[in-house]
Short mmCIF file of C-alpha atoms in Angstrom, two decimals:
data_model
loop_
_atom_site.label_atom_id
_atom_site.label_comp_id
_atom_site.label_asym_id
_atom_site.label_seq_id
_atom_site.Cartn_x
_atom_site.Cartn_y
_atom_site.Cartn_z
CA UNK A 1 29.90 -34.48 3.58
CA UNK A 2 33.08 -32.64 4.31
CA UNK A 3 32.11 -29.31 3.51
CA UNK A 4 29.08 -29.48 5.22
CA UNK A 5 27.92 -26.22 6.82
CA UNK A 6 25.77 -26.05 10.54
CA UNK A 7 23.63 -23.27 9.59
CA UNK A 8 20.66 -21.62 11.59
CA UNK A 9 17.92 -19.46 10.24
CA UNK A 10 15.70 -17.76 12.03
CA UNK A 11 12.38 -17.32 9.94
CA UNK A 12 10.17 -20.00 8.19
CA UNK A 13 8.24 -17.48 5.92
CA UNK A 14 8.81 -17.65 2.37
CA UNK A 15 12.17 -16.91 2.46
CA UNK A 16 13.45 -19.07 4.95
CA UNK A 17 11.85 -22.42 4.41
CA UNK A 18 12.94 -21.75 0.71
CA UNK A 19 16.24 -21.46 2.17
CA UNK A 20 16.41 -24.04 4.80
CA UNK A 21 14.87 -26.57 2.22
CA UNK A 22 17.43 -25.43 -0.69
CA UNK A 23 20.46 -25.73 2.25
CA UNK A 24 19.23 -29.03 3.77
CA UNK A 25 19.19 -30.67 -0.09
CA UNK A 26 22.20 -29.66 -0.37
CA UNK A 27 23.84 -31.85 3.02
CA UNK A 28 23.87 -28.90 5.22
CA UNK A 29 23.09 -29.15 8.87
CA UNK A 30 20.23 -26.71 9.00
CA UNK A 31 18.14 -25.12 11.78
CA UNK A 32 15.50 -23.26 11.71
CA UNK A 33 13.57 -21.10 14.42
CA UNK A 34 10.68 -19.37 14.35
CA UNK A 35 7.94 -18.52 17.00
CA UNK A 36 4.71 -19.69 14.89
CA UNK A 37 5.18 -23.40 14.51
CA UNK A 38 2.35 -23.69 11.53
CA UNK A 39 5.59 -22.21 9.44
CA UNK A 40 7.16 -25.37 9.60
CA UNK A 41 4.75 -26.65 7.22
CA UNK A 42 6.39 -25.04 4.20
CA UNK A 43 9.26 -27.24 4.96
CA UNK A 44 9.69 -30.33 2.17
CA UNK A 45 9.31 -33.49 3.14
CA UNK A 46 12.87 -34.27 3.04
CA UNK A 47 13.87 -31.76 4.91
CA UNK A 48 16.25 -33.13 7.73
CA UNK A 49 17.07 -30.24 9.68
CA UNK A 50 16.12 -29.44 12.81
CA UNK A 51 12.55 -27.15 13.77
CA UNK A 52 13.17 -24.80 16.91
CA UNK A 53 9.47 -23.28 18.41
CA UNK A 54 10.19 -20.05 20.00
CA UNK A 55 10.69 -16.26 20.22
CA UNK A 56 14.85 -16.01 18.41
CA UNK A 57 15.52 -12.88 20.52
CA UNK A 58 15.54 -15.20 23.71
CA UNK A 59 18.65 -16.68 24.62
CA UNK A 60 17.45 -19.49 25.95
CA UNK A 61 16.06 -20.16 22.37
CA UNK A 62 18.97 -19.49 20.66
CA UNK A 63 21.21 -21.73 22.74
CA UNK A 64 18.88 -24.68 21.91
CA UNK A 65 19.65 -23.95 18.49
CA UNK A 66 23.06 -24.53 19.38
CA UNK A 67 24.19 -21.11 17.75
CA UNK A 68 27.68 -21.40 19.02
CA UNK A 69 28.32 -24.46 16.53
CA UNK A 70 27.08 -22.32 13.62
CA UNK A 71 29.14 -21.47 10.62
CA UNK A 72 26.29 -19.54 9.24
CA UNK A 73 23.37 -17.52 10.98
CA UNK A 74 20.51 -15.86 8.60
CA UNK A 75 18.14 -13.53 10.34
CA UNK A 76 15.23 -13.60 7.74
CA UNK A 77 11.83 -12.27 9.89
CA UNK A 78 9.68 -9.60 8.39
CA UNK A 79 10.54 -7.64 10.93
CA UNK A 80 14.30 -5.50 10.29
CA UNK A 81 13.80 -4.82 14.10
CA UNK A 82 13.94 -8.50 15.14
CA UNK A 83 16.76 -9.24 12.68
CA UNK A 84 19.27 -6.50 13.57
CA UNK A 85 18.52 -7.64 17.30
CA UNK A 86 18.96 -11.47 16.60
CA UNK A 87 21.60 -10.72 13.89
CA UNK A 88 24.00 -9.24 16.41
CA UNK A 89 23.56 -11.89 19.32
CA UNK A 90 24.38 -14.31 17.22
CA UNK A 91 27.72 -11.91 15.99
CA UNK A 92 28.72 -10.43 18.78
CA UNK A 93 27.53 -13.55 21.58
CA UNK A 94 27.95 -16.24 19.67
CA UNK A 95 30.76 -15.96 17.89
CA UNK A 96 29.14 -16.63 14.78
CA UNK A 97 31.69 -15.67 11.70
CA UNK A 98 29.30 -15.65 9.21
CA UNK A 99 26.01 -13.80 9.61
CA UNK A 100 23.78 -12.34 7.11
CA UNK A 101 20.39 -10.47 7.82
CA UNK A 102 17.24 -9.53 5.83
CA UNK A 103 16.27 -5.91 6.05
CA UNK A 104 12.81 -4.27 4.36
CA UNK A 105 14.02 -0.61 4.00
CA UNK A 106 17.35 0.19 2.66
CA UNK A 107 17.91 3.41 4.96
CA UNK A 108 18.46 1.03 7.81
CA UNK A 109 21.21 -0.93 5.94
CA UNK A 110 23.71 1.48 7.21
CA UNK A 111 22.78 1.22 10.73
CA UNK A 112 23.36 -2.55 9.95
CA UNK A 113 26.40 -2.18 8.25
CA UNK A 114 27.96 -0.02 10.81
CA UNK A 115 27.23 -2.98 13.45
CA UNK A 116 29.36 -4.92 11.16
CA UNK A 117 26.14 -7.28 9.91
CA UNK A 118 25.73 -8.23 6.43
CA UNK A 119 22.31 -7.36 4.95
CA UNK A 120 20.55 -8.16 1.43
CA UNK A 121 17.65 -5.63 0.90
CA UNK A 122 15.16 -7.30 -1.52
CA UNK A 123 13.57 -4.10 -2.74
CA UNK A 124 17.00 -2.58 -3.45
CA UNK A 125 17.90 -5.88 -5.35
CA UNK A 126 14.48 -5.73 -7.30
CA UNK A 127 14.52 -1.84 -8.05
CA UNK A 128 18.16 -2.78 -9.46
CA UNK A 129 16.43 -5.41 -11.38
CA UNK A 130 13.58 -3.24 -12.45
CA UNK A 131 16.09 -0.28 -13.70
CA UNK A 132 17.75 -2.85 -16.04
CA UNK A 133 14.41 -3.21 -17.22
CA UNK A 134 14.14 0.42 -18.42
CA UNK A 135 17.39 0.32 -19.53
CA UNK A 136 16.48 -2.93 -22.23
CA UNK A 137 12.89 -0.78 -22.66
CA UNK A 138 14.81 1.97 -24.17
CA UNK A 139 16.99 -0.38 -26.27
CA UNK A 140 13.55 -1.47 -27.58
CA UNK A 141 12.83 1.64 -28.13
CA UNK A 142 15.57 2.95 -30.47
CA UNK A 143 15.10 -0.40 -32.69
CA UNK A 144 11.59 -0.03 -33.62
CA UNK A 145 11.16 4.23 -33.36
CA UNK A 146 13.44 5.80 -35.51
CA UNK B 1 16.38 14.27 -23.51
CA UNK B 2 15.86 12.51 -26.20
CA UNK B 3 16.37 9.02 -24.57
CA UNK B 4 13.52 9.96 -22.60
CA UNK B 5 10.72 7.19 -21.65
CA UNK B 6 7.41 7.67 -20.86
CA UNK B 7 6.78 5.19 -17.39
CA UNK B 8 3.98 4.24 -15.62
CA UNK B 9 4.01 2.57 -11.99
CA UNK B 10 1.08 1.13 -10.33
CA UNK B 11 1.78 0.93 -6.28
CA UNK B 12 3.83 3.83 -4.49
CA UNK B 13 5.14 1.31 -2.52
CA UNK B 14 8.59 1.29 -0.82
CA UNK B 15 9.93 -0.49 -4.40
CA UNK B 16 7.12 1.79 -6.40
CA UNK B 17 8.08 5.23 -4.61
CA UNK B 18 12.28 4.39 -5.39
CA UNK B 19 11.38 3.79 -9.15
CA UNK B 20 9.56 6.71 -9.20
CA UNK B 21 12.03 8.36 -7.49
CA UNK B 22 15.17 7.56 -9.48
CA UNK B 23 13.58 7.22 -12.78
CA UNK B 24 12.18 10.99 -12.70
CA UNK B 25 15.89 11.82 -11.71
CA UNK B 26 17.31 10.98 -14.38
CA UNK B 27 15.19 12.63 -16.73
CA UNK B 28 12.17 10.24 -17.62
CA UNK B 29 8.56 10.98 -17.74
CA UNK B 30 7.28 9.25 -14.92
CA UNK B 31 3.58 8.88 -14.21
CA UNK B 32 2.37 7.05 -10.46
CA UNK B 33 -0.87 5.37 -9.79
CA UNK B 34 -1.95 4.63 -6.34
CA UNK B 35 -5.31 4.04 -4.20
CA UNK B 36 -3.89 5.74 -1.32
CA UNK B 37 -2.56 9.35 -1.47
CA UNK B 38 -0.78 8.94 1.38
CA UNK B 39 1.64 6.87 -0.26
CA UNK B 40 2.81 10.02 -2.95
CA UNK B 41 4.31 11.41 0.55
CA UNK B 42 7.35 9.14 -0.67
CA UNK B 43 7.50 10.59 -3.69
CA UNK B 44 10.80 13.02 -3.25
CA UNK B 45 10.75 16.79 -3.56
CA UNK B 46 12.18 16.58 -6.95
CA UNK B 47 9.95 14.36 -8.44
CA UNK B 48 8.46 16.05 -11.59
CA UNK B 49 6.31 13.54 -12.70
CA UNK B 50 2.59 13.06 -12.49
CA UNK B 51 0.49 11.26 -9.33
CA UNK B 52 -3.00 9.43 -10.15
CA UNK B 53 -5.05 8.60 -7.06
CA UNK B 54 -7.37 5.21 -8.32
CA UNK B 55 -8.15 2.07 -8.39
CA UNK B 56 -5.37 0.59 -11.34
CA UNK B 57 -7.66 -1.87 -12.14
CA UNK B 58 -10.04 0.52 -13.57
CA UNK B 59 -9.48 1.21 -17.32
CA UNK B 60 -10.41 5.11 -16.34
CA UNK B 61 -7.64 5.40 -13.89
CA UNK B 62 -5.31 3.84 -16.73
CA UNK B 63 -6.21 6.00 -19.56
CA UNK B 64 -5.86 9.07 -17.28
CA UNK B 65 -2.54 7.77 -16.77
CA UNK B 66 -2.28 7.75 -20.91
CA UNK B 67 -0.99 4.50 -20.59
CA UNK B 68 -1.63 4.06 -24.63
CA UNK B 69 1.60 5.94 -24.48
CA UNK B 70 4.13 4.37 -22.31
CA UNK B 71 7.05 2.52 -23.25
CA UNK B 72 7.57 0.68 -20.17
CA UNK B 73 4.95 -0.54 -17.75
CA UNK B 74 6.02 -1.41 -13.79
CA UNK B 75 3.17 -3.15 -11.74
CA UNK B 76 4.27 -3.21 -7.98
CA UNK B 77 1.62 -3.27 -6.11
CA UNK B 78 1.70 -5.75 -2.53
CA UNK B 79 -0.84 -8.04 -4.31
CA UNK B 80 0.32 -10.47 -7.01
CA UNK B 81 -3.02 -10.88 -8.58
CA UNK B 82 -3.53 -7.15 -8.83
CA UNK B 83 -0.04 -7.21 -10.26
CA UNK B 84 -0.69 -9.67 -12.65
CA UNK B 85 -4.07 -8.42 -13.65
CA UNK B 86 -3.02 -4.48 -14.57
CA UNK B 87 0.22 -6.16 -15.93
CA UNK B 88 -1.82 -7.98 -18.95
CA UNK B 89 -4.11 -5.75 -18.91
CA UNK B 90 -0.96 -3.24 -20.05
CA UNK B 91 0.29 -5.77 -22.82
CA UNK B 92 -2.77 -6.91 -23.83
CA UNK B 93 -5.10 -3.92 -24.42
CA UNK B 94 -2.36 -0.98 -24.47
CA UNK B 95 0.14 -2.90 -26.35
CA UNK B 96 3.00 -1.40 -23.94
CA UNK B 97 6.11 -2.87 -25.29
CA UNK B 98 7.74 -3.53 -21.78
CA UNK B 99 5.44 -5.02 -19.15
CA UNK B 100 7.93 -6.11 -15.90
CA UNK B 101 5.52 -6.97 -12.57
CA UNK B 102 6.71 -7.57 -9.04
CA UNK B 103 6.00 -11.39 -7.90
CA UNK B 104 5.83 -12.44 -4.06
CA UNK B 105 5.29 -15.75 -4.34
CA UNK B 106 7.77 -17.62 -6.87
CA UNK B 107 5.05 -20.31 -8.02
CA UNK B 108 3.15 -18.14 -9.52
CA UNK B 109 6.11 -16.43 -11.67
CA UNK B 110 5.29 -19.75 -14.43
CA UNK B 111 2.11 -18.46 -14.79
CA UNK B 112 2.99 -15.18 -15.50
CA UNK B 113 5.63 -16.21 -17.69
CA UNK B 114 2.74 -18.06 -19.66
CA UNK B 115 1.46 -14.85 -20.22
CA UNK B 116 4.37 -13.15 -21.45
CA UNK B 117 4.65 -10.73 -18.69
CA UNK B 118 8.63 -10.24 -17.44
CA UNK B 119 8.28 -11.18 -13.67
CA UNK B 120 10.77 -9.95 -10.90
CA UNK B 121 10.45 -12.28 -7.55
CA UNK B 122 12.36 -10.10 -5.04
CA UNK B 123 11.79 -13.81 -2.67
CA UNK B 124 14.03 -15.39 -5.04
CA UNK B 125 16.92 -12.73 -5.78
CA UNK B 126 17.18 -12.75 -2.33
CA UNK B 127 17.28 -16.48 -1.87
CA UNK B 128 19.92 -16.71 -4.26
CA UNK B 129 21.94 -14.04 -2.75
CA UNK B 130 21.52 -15.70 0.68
CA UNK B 131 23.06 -18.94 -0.95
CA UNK B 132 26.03 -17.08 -2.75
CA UNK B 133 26.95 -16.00 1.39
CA UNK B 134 27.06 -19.40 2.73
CA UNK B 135 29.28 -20.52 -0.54
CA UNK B 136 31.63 -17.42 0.71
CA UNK B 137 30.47 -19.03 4.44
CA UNK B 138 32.30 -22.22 3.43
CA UNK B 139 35.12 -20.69 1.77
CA UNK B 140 35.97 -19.11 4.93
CA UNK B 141 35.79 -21.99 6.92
CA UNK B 142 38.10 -24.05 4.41
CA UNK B 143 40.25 -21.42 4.93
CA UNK B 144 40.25 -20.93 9.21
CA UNK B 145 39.79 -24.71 9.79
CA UNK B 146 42.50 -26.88 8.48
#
């Protein structure tokens, strides 16, 4: 496959096996790393990536990864602290053009930003979601209360 | 304000706490339930709506909140099966017109959907805004490697 991406993620939790598993599908190259190797269970069965055992923020770790091939680097821990750190080795060190990071509370997205890392905030996304909610409530609303 | 909603939201979360927060703002009446009072400390200054300390799964707690009245209905609690529990309990026995409930893990969104309650998986918005970055990922390599 031509367009075929090398993409590392660090973080099998819910998120990134859904990920890695979508990607690999899909005729990516796909790495994942995390430090608890039970993760690797939520892998599919036809997953054909590769598993990387280990703590991300190492370099040693990272470099067995082979981060400096990647197109794409996804820093997807529970931990914003670990993915900021991770999220700019792999920028900044490894060259890597395209890097995108997972952070849990949206007043550290400008920190992020600032460093130059892009960042989805799933609470921001879901309290967006959650406003258009009201906002189809109070449509309801208006039909049946006159 | 005419337009203005009557809310409830179980969990002062980080998600619960913005609702709150931004809903109150702009004018609706907002009413919080949490087990832990600590939690209302993210409640901003401004917030003019009501805080219930309890247990949401309690019908006492929820008729203190006067949930017979609310238009909309927001469980976000960090359990699903609490969320899914005060969420039909909402539809079901205080006919709330708009029931939306926060949902960790995405298999269990078909059940909820079974039960007519509007789910919002923050897993999955994220997951699909992770895969919209690697499609911009590979645009950008089509366009730096001939």
């Amino acid at each position: 496959m031509s367009n075929s991406l090398y993409i590392v993620i660090v973080g099998c939790g819910r998120l990134g096996s859904h990920l890695a598993n979508q990607l690999s599908h899909v005729g990516h190259s796909v790495v994942v790393i995390d430090r608890d190797e039970a993760t690797f269970n939520d892998l599919s069965p036809d997953f054909s990536g590769f598993r990387v055992e280990g703590d991300a923020t190492q370099m040693t770790v990272l470099k067995e990864a082979k981060l400096k091939r990647a197109d794409v680097f996804f820093a997807t821990t529970h931990e914003d602290n670990v993915n900021l750190m991770v999220a700019q080795i792999a920028r900044k060190i490894f060259d890597v053009p395209h890097v995108v990071a997972r952070v849990f509370d949206p007043r550290r997205q400008q920190v992020f930003d600032r460093l130059g890392i892009e960042t989805i905030c799933p609470t921001s996304v879901a309290a967006e979601m959650f406003l258009l909610a009201v906002a189809s409530g109070r449509a309801a609303k208006e039909d049946t209360k006159p």
